[in-house]
Tab-separated table of C-alpha atoms in Angstrom:
chain	number	residue	atom	x	y	z
A	341	UNK	CA	97.098	117.869	133.856
A	342	UNK	CA	95.624	121.211	132.855
A	343	UNK	CA	92.355	119.661	131.618
A	344	UNK	CA	90.903	116.281	132.547
A	345	UNK	CA	87.642	114.979	131.075
A	346	UNK	CA	86.176	111.639	132.160
A	347	UNK	CA	83.002	110.041	130.792
A	348	UNK	CA	81.628	113.373	129.600
A	349	UNK	CA	78.156	113.353	128.031
A	350	UNK	CA	75.841	116.140	126.971
A	351	UNK	CA	72.235	115.702	125.887
A	352	UNK	CA	70.092	118.571	124.706
A	353	UNK	CA	66.329	118.506	125.196
A	354	UNK	CA	64.255	119.663	128.157
A	355	UNK	CA	61.501	117.931	130.124
A	356	UNK	CA	57.976	119.393	129.808
A	357	UNK	CA	57.233	122.643	131.626
A	358	UNK	CA	55.510	122.110	135.031
A	359	UNK	CA	52.541	124.309	134.074
A	360	UNK	CA	51.938	122.381	130.858
A	361	UNK	CA	52.062	119.095	132.765
A	362	UNK	CA	49.503	120.312	135.304
A	363	UNK	CA	47.120	121.349	132.525
A	364	UNK	CA	47.442	117.940	130.873
A	365	UNK	CA	46.753	116.191	134.194
A	366	UNK	CA	43.690	118.420	134.723
A	367	UNK	CA	42.092	117.498	131.401
A	368	UNK	CA	43.084	113.800	131.347
A	369	UNK	CA	42.826	113.002	135.040
A	370	UNK	CA	46.507	112.123	135.087
A	371	UNK	CA	45.943	109.184	132.734
A	372	UNK	CA	48.122	110.518	129.948
A	373	UNK	CA	51.796	111.315	130.242
A	374	UNK	CA	53.294	114.284	128.452
A	375	UNK	CA	55.973	113.322	125.994
A	376	UNK	CA	58.985	115.485	125.332
A	377	UNK	CA	61.565	115.406	122.624
A	378	UNK	CA	64.774	113.598	123.466
A	379	UNK	CA	67.663	114.491	121.223
A	380	UNK	CA	70.712	112.303	120.566
A	381	UNK	CA	73.757	112.824	122.739
A	382	UNK	CA	75.788	115.806	121.545
A	383	UNK	CA	78.715	114.355	123.525
A	384	UNK	CA	78.739	110.640	124.246
A	385	UNK	CA	80.957	109.377	127.085
A	386	UNK	CA	84.213	110.998	125.990
A	387	UNK	CA	87.408	111.084	128.031
A	388	UNK	CA	90.771	112.781	127.430
A	389	UNK	CA	93.525	114.739	129.153
A	390	UNK	CA	95.510	117.785	128.112
A	391	UNK	CA	98.841	118.438	129.763
A	392	UNK	CA	99.893	121.924	130.730
A	393	UNK	CA	101.552	123.798	127.881
A	394	UNK	CA	99.995	121.685	125.114
A	395	UNK	CA	97.727	122.543	122.195
A	396	UNK	CA	94.926	120.050	121.650
A	397	UNK	CA	93.231	120.213	118.264
A	398	UNK	CA	89.618	119.111	117.910
A	399	UNK	CA	88.451	118.189	114.412
A	400	UNK	CA	85.293	116.711	112.935
A	401	UNK	CA	82.521	117.543	110.514
A	402	UNK	CA	79.681	119.948	111.348
A	403	UNK	CA	77.483	118.643	114.153
A	404	UNK	CA	80.113	116.284	115.538
A	405	UNK	CA	80.179	117.969	118.979
A	406	UNK	CA	83.261	120.199	118.728
A	407	UNK	CA	81.633	123.488	119.752
A	408	UNK	CA	79.512	121.757	122.393
A	409	UNK	CA	82.667	120.371	123.978
A	410	UNK	CA	84.230	123.822	124.325
A	411	UNK	CA	80.981	125.334	125.624
A	412	UNK	CA	80.769	122.639	128.295
A	413	UNK	CA	84.401	123.183	129.293
A	414	UNK	CA	83.798	126.943	129.466
A	415	UNK	CA	80.715	126.495	131.628
A	416	UNK	CA	78.449	128.105	129.045
A	417	UNK	CA	76.222	125.033	129.023
A	418	UNK	CA	76.020	122.292	131.697
A	419	UNK	CA	76.984	118.714	130.947
A	420	UNK	CA	74.647	115.799	131.574
A	421	UNK	CA	77.138	113.294	132.983
A	422	UNK	CA	80.826	112.944	133.625
A	423	UNK	CA	83.680	114.763	135.291
A	424	UNK	CA	85.559	117.914	134.223
A	425	UNK	CA	88.663	119.239	135.968
A	426	UNK	CA	90.315	122.424	134.710
A	427	UNK	CA	93.384	123.790	136.453
A	428	UNK	CA	93.726	127.563	136.090
A	429	UNK	CA	91.901	130.469	134.517
A	430	UNK	CA	89.924	129.840	131.303
A	431	UNK	CA	89.475	132.348	128.495
A	432	UNK	CA	86.818	131.075	126.057
A	433	UNK	CA	86.824	132.403	122.495
A	434	UNK	CA	83.748	130.531	121.360
A	435	UNK	CA	81.551	133.427	120.250
A	436	UNK	CA	82.834	136.596	118.609
A	437	UNK	CA	80.425	138.838	120.510
A	438	UNK	CA	80.694	137.096	123.909
A	439	UNK	CA	81.413	139.690	126.597
A	440	UNK	CA	81.657	142.544	124.078
A	441	UNK	CA	79.213	145.446	124.373
A	442	UNK	CA	78.343	146.932	120.962
A	443	UNK	CA	77.885	150.497	122.229
A	444	UNK	CA	81.326	150.668	123.830
A	445	UNK	CA	84.564	151.288	121.953
A	446	UNK	CA	87.153	148.620	121.276
A	447	UNK	CA	89.369	150.106	123.966
A	448	UNK	CA	86.552	150.119	126.549
A	449	UNK	CA	85.642	146.535	125.714
A	450	UNK	CA	89.294	145.515	126.058
A	451	UNK	CA	89.328	147.007	129.566
A	452	UNK	CA	86.137	145.168	130.537
A	453	UNK	CA	87.311	141.828	129.114
A	454	UNK	CA	90.615	142.202	130.936
A	455	UNK	CA	88.801	142.908	134.205
A	456	UNK	CA	86.549	139.874	133.702
A	457	UNK	CA	89.681	137.785	133.317
A	458	UNK	CA	91.000	139.040	136.659
A	459	UNK	CA	93.567	141.615	135.551
A	460	UNK	CA	94.132	144.569	137.849
A	461	UNK	CA	93.584	148.125	136.656
A	462	UNK	CA	97.327	148.715	136.368
A	463	UNK	CA	97.823	145.443	134.433
A	464	UNK	CA	95.090	146.403	131.989
A	465	UNK	CA	96.624	149.843	131.486
A	466	UNK	CA	100.041	148.305	130.829
A	467	UNK	CA	98.685	145.918	128.195
A	468	UNK	CA	96.288	148.194	126.313
A	469	UNK	CA	98.932	149.398	123.883
A	470	UNK	CA	99.959	145.804	123.091
A	471	UNK	CA	96.299	144.841	122.594
A	472	UNK	CA	95.794	147.788	120.259
A	473	UNK	CA	98.955	147.023	118.270
A	474	UNK	CA	98.155	143.327	117.929
A	475	UNK	CA	94.584	144.000	116.756
A	476	UNK	CA	95.759	146.324	113.954
A	477	UNK	CA	92.425	148.136	114.290
A	478	UNK	CA	94.149	151.540	114.295
A	479	UNK	CA	91.507	154.284	114.622
A	480	UNK	CA	88.695	151.743	114.903
A	481	UNK	CA	90.032	150.773	118.336
A	482	UNK	CA	88.444	153.996	119.634
A	483	UNK	CA	85.107	153.604	117.849
A	484	UNK	CA	81.934	151.763	118.995
A	485	UNK	CA	82.106	148.045	118.353
A	486	UNK	CA	78.650	148.054	116.724
A	487	UNK	CA	80.388	149.521	113.667
A	488	UNK	CA	82.831	146.598	113.453
A	489	UNK	CA	82.802	143.875	110.836
A	490	UNK	CA	82.947	140.243	111.943
A	491	UNK	CA	86.664	140.214	111.145
A	492	UNK	CA	87.243	143.257	113.359
A	493	UNK	CA	85.347	141.516	116.184
A	494	UNK	CA	87.776	138.609	115.847
A	495	UNK	CA	90.772	140.940	115.920
A	496	UNK	CA	89.603	142.622	119.116
A	497	UNK	CA	88.645	139.429	120.956
A	498	UNK	CA	91.759	137.551	119.963
A	499	UNK	CA	94.040	140.472	120.823
A	500	UNK	CA	92.642	140.598	124.358
A	501	UNK	CA	92.913	136.804	124.705
A	502	UNK	CA	96.568	136.919	123.677
A	503	UNK	CA	97.388	139.408	126.449
A	504	UNK	CA	95.472	138.277	129.551
A	505	UNK	CA	97.741	135.360	130.510
A	506	UNK	CA	94.931	132.798	130.561
A	507	UNK	CA	95.997	129.346	131.764
A	508	UNK	CA	93.562	127.593	129.429
A	509	UNK	CA	92.466	129.172	126.147
A	510	UNK	CA	89.466	127.801	124.232
A	511	UNK	CA	89.452	128.802	120.550
A	512	UNK	CA	86.472	127.833	118.396
A	513	UNK	CA	86.803	128.694	114.690
A	514	UNK	CA	86.820	132.443	115.398
A	515	UNK	CA	89.896	132.935	113.217
A	516	UNK	CA	87.967	131.841	110.136
A	517	UNK	CA	86.607	135.364	109.640
A	518	UNK	CA	90.000	137.070	109.814
A	519	UNK	CA	92.139	137.866	106.787
A	520	UNK	CA	95.049	135.587	105.894
A	521	UNK	CA	97.811	137.813	107.303
A	522	UNK	CA	96.064	138.194	110.672
A	523	UNK	CA	95.327	134.465	110.846
A	524	UNK	CA	99.025	133.690	110.354
A	525	UNK	CA	99.895	136.196	113.074
A	526	UNK	CA	97.424	134.530	115.467
A	527	UNK	CA	98.708	131.025	114.748
A	528	UNK	CA	102.256	132.184	115.458
A	529	UNK	CA	101.100	133.735	118.748
A	530	UNK	CA	99.350	130.498	119.743
A	531	UNK	CA	102.630	128.640	119.228
A	532	UNK	CA	104.400	131.226	121.372
A	533	UNK	CA	101.815	130.876	124.157
A	534	UNK	CA	102.321	127.110	124.082
A	535	UNK	CA	106.049	127.620	124.678
A	536	UNK	CA	105.201	129.897	127.624
A	537	UNK	CA	103.098	127.156	129.252
A	538	UNK	CA	99.547	128.032	128.197
A	539	UNK	CA	97.128	125.200	127.453
A	540	UNK	CA	95.014	125.623	124.327
A	541	UNK	CA	92.026	123.715	122.974
A	542	UNK	CA	91.710	124.600	119.320
A	543	UNK	CA	88.655	123.821	117.172
A	544	UNK	CA	88.993	124.495	113.451
A	545	UNK	CA	88.009	123.248	110.004
A	546	UNK	CA	91.436	124.355	108.775
A	547	UNK	CA	92.823	120.862	109.207
A	548	UNK	CA	96.324	121.644	107.965
A	549	UNK	CA	96.705	124.437	110.534
A	550	UNK	CA	95.510	122.046	113.245
A	551	UNK	CA	98.160	119.568	112.138
A	552	UNK	CA	100.826	122.283	112.089
A	553	UNK	CA	100.353	123.877	115.506
A	554	UNK	CA	98.789	121.183	117.714
A	555	UNK	CA	100.590	118.795	120.048
A	556	UNK	CA	97.819	116.207	119.724
A	557	UNK	CA	94.433	115.927	118.026
A	558	UNK	CA	91.102	114.297	118.798
A	559	UNK	CA	88.619	113.479	116.055
A	560	UNK	CA	84.959	113.745	117.025
A	561	UNK	CA	82.060	112.225	115.119
A	562	UNK	CA	78.523	111.932	116.448
A	563	UNK	CA	79.683	113.114	119.861
A	564	UNK	CA	82.213	110.283	120.183
A	565	UNK	CA	85.987	110.265	119.937
A	566	UNK	CA	86.859	108.284	116.803
A	567	UNK	CA	90.620	108.687	117.139
A	568	UNK	CA	93.139	110.644	119.200
A	569	UNK	CA	96.882	111.043	119.260
A	570	UNK	CA	99.607	112.199	116.863
A	571	UNK	CA	98.305	115.142	114.735
A	572	UNK	CA	99.604	113.812	111.411
A	573	UNK	CA	98.196	110.319	111.919
A	574	UNK	CA	94.778	111.568	113.070
A	575	UNK	CA	94.567	114.123	110.267
A	576	UNK	CA	95.476	111.528	107.622
A	577	UNK	CA	92.795	109.153	108.919
A	578	UNK	CA	90.264	111.996	108.994
A	579	UNK	CA	91.105	112.999	105.423
A	580	UNK	CA	90.765	109.405	104.239
A	581	UNK	CA	87.276	109.114	105.741
A	582	UNK	CA	86.304	112.564	104.444
A	583	UNK	CA	87.516	111.663	100.940
A	584	UNK	CA	85.424	108.488	100.946
A	585	UNK	CA	82.326	110.487	101.912
A	586	UNK	CA	83.182	113.221	99.398
A	587	UNK	CA	83.535	110.680	96.595
A	588	UNK	CA	80.154	109.157	97.358
A	589	UNK	CA	78.450	112.529	97.774
A	590	UNK	CA	80.037	114.054	94.679
A	591	UNK	CA	78.948	111.133	92.506
A	592	UNK	CA	75.333	112.062	93.231
A	593	UNK	CA	75.622	115.719	92.248
A	594	UNK	CA	78.535	115.883	89.805
A	595	UNK	CA	77.133	115.647	86.273
A	596	UNK	CA	79.554	114.724	83.518
A	597	UNK	CA	79.810	117.491	80.983
A	598	UNK	CA	79.251	115.026	78.149
A	599	UNK	CA	75.877	114.011	79.618
A	600	UNK	CA	74.476	117.515	79.172
A	601	UNK	CA	75.231	117.743	75.441
A	602	UNK	CA	73.287	116.474	72.429
A	603	UNK	CA	74.493	113.177	70.981
A	604	UNK	CA	75.381	114.669	67.608
A	605	UNK	CA	77.643	117.710	67.670
A	606	UNK	CA	78.815	120.044	64.910
A	607	UNK	CA	82.374	118.688	65.157
A	608	UNK	CA	83.961	115.588	63.697
A	609	UNK	CA	83.935	113.580	66.918
A	610	UNK	CA	82.531	113.405	70.442
A	611	UNK	CA	84.043	112.266	73.762
A	612	UNK	CA	81.888	109.567	75.352
A	613	UNK	CA	83.677	108.648	78.596
A	614	UNK	CA	86.954	107.996	80.375
A	615	UNK	CA	87.658	105.467	83.110
A	616	UNK	CA	90.509	104.262	85.316
A	617	UNK	CA	91.837	100.721	84.940
A	618	UNK	CA	94.102	98.902	87.354
A	619	UNK	CA	97.056	96.690	86.410
A	620	UNK	CA	94.729	93.807	85.546
A	621	UNK	CA	92.544	95.992	83.302
A	622	UNK	CA	89.662	96.179	85.794
A	623	UNK	CA	87.727	99.444	86.162
A	624	UNK	CA	88.427	101.059	89.562
A	625	UNK	CA	87.506	104.232	91.442
A	626	UNK	CA	90.133	103.942	94.204
A	627	UNK	CA	93.860	103.911	93.470
A	628	UNK	CA	96.982	103.680	95.612
A	629	UNK	CA	99.711	106.272	95.325
A	630	UNK	CA	102.838	105.208	93.398
A	631	UNK	CA	100.969	102.377	91.642
A	632	UNK	CA	100.632	102.328	87.833
A	633	UNK	CA	97.215	103.035	86.343
A	634	UNK	CA	95.689	103.260	82.872
A	635	UNK	CA	93.111	105.731	81.559
A	636	UNK	CA	90.779	104.387	78.903
A	637	UNK	CA	89.314	107.162	76.738
A	638	UNK	CA	86.203	106.393	74.701
A	639	UNK	CA	85.059	108.585	71.812
A	640	UNK	CA	83.077	108.383	68.572
A	641	UNK	CA	84.042	109.792	65.177
A	642	UNK	CA	81.315	111.004	62.828
A	643	UNK	CA	83.717	111.175	59.888
A	644	UNK	CA	87.331	110.269	59.164
A	645	UNK	CA	89.660	112.207	61.499
A	646	UNK	CA	93.310	112.605	60.524
A	647	UNK	CA	95.924	112.366	63.276
A	648	UNK	CA	94.086	114.103	66.147
A	649	UNK	CA	95.859	115.307	69.285
A	650	UNK	CA	94.772	113.930	72.670
A	651	UNK	CA	95.055	115.500	76.117
A	652	UNK	CA	94.119	113.908	79.441
A	653	UNK	CA	94.393	115.376	82.915
A	654	UNK	CA	93.245	115.322	86.527
A	655	UNK	CA	91.304	117.993	88.387
A	656	UNK	CA	89.957	118.455	91.922
A	657	UNK	CA	86.238	118.332	92.683
A	658	UNK	CA	86.159	122.139	92.502
A	659	UNK	CA	87.671	121.928	88.993
A	660	UNK	CA	91.228	123.030	89.782
A	661	UNK	CA	93.467	121.439	87.142
A	662	UNK	CA	96.263	119.463	88.777
A	663	UNK	CA	98.211	117.916	85.914
A	664	UNK	CA	97.844	116.927	82.276
A	665	UNK	CA	99.550	114.768	79.631
A	666	UNK	CA	99.346	115.106	75.870
A	667	UNK	CA	100.234	113.263	72.672
A	668	UNK	CA	101.969	116.426	71.453
A	669	UNK	CA	105.329	114.998	72.526
A	670	UNK	CA	104.947	111.617	70.828
A	671	UNK	CA	104.685	112.763	67.226
A	672	UNK	CA	102.009	111.842	64.724
A	673	UNK	CA	98.981	109.849	65.945
A	674	UNK	CA	97.017	107.438	63.723
A	675	UNK	CA	93.949	108.405	61.693
A	676	UNK	CA	90.524	107.316	62.958
A	677	UNK	CA	87.680	106.089	60.766
A	678	UNK	CA	83.992	106.839	61.541
A	679	UNK	CA	82.681	104.818	64.495
A	680	UNK	CA	83.399	104.144	68.162
A	681	UNK	CA	86.990	104.051	69.418
A	682	UNK	CA	88.931	103.476	72.629
A	683	UNK	CA	92.533	104.444	73.357
A	684	UNK	CA	94.686	103.821	76.431
A	685	UNK	CA	97.054	106.118	78.310
A	686	UNK	CA	99.337	104.378	80.822
A	687	UNK	CA	100.699	106.281	83.828
A	688	UNK	CA	103.666	104.522	85.494
A	689	UNK	CA	103.142	106.023	88.966
A	690	UNK	CA	100.338	107.976	90.608
A	691	UNK	CA	101.873	111.009	92.302
A	692	UNK	CA	98.609	112.681	93.327
A	693	UNK	CA	98.400	113.112	97.089
A	694	UNK	CA	95.433	111.440	98.849
A	695	UNK	CA	92.154	113.064	97.858
A	696	UNK	CA	89.282	112.954	95.378
A	697	UNK	CA	89.915	113.841	91.735
A	698	UNK	CA	88.228	113.777	88.329
A	699	UNK	CA	89.416	113.059	84.794
A	700	UNK	CA	89.239	115.645	82.030
A	701	UNK	CA	89.920	115.067	78.357
A	702	UNK	CA	90.354	117.013	75.151
A	703	UNK	CA	90.735	116.076	71.484
A	704	UNK	CA	91.948	118.527	68.888
A	705	UNK	CA	92.999	118.777	65.276
A	706	UNK	CA	96.716	118.124	65.094
A	707	UNK	CA	97.058	120.134	61.892
A	708	UNK	CA	94.871	123.191	62.561
A	709	UNK	CA	95.306	123.524	66.365
A	710	UNK	CA	91.539	123.455	66.714
A	711	UNK	CA	89.687	121.860	69.656
A	712	UNK	CA	87.150	119.312	68.423
A	713	UNK	CA	85.786	118.272	71.831
A	714	UNK	CA	86.599	118.475	75.539
A	715	UNK	CA	84.997	117.406	78.814
A	716	UNK	CA	85.653	117.283	82.544
A	717	UNK	CA	84.376	115.114	85.398
A	718	UNK	CA	84.457	112.027	83.197
A	719	UNK	CA	85.298	109.793	86.161
A	720	UNK	CA	85.697	110.549	89.846
A	721	UNK	CA	88.218	108.560	91.869
A	722	UNK	CA	89.917	108.534	95.260
A	723	UNK	CA	93.663	108.357	95.835
A	724	UNK	CA	94.757	106.656	99.056
A	725	UNK	CA	98.084	105.901	100.717
A	726	UNK	CA	99.590	104.373	103.838
A	727	UNK	CA	103.109	105.364	102.784
A	728	UNK	CA	104.977	107.021	105.657
A	729	UNK	CA	106.556	109.516	103.234
A	730	UNK	CA	103.121	110.844	102.322
A	731	UNK	CA	102.079	111.013	105.970
A	732	UNK	CA	105.205	112.993	106.817
A	733	UNK	CA	104.977	115.344	103.815
A	734	UNK	CA	101.251	115.325	103.118
A	735	UNK	CA	100.827	118.915	101.874
A	736	UNK	CA	99.752	119.946	98.386
A	737	UNK	CA	98.127	118.066	95.529
A	738	UNK	CA	101.105	116.141	94.160
A	739	UNK	CA	104.033	114.243	95.654
A	740	UNK	CA	107.410	115.288	94.274
A	741	UNK	CA	110.554	113.182	94.500
A	742	UNK	CA	113.672	115.223	95.320
A	743	UNK	CA	117.381	114.655	95.738
A	744	UNK	CA	118.968	116.165	98.867
A	745	UNK	CA	122.625	117.199	98.958
A	746	UNK	CA	124.443	117.911	102.221
């Protein structure tokens, strides 16, 4: 195994300084003990192995212990308990500025980083042109690093890491500051290094990239391993938990548009609410993919409304419209008298991929093409699935059936 971790724990928090303790003893006669803050375990008895030539992805929300794990493995911070065995030379990319001197040029820093990693002078000279080409820094490669942006720091550090033949590479979210084209280039290079036998521990919040390039994934939460194994299975479980938390959190801060408006508007009607109903007519906020659902739209008319047009749709929590359905294709709708009304829209199969979504609605004049009222965020709901087809495909917002011809 390239990396073996057994019963690893890390606890931050230091005992009181000796001088402070002596002063307390002097004034209290040693009768009072000095308390010190004890923080929760950043890593709590975790164990795993990474075989040579594999990419291990590490996922989890902020504060789960991901960065601490890589820092412990790199020797940046000591662990409290447990055993760590690393076979080969480690190159840690856990801080953009680590080992880079701001007053030196990119080229000079590349030479120093290569030397730190054990490359000979001739090896460094041979690889400088490749480092420069990969970084795409052009003339900036010969300028002081203090003038670099955070993205340029990432380009320099990653370019050196890709050319020093490290046995174990630790990558902690440093690609997040790079532009999209450079990120894609780096992910492709990581896959190439894996084929050449390098071992990579990869921490990222870009979960889909973790799923794409990693051989296996561990999910950390509160310093503990919640799940480990097949990337797709771990990622799906992580997304399901994240969606549950997102739904609960969003409910507290997401204000329905209709709640911010006066009760009486200048138009003929007003949207009151919309809700999801299951097959038995019960209101729900969690639905299974491929199951039928019904949307119940509630509105009030202030006067007689002749044959209005209705539109319903789904959007993400950041208000990206996913899909919509309208009465425009069904012909003339009935007239509605003044008062409260409810209408139903039945959807035979939910094709939204797992995630959290909201309902939006609009009502317009069918004769004058004029919007009378609209609203978003009427109801928030979570889509879930254990269907193997979704787990295998799992990318995008909707699931599309297709016919394959060979």
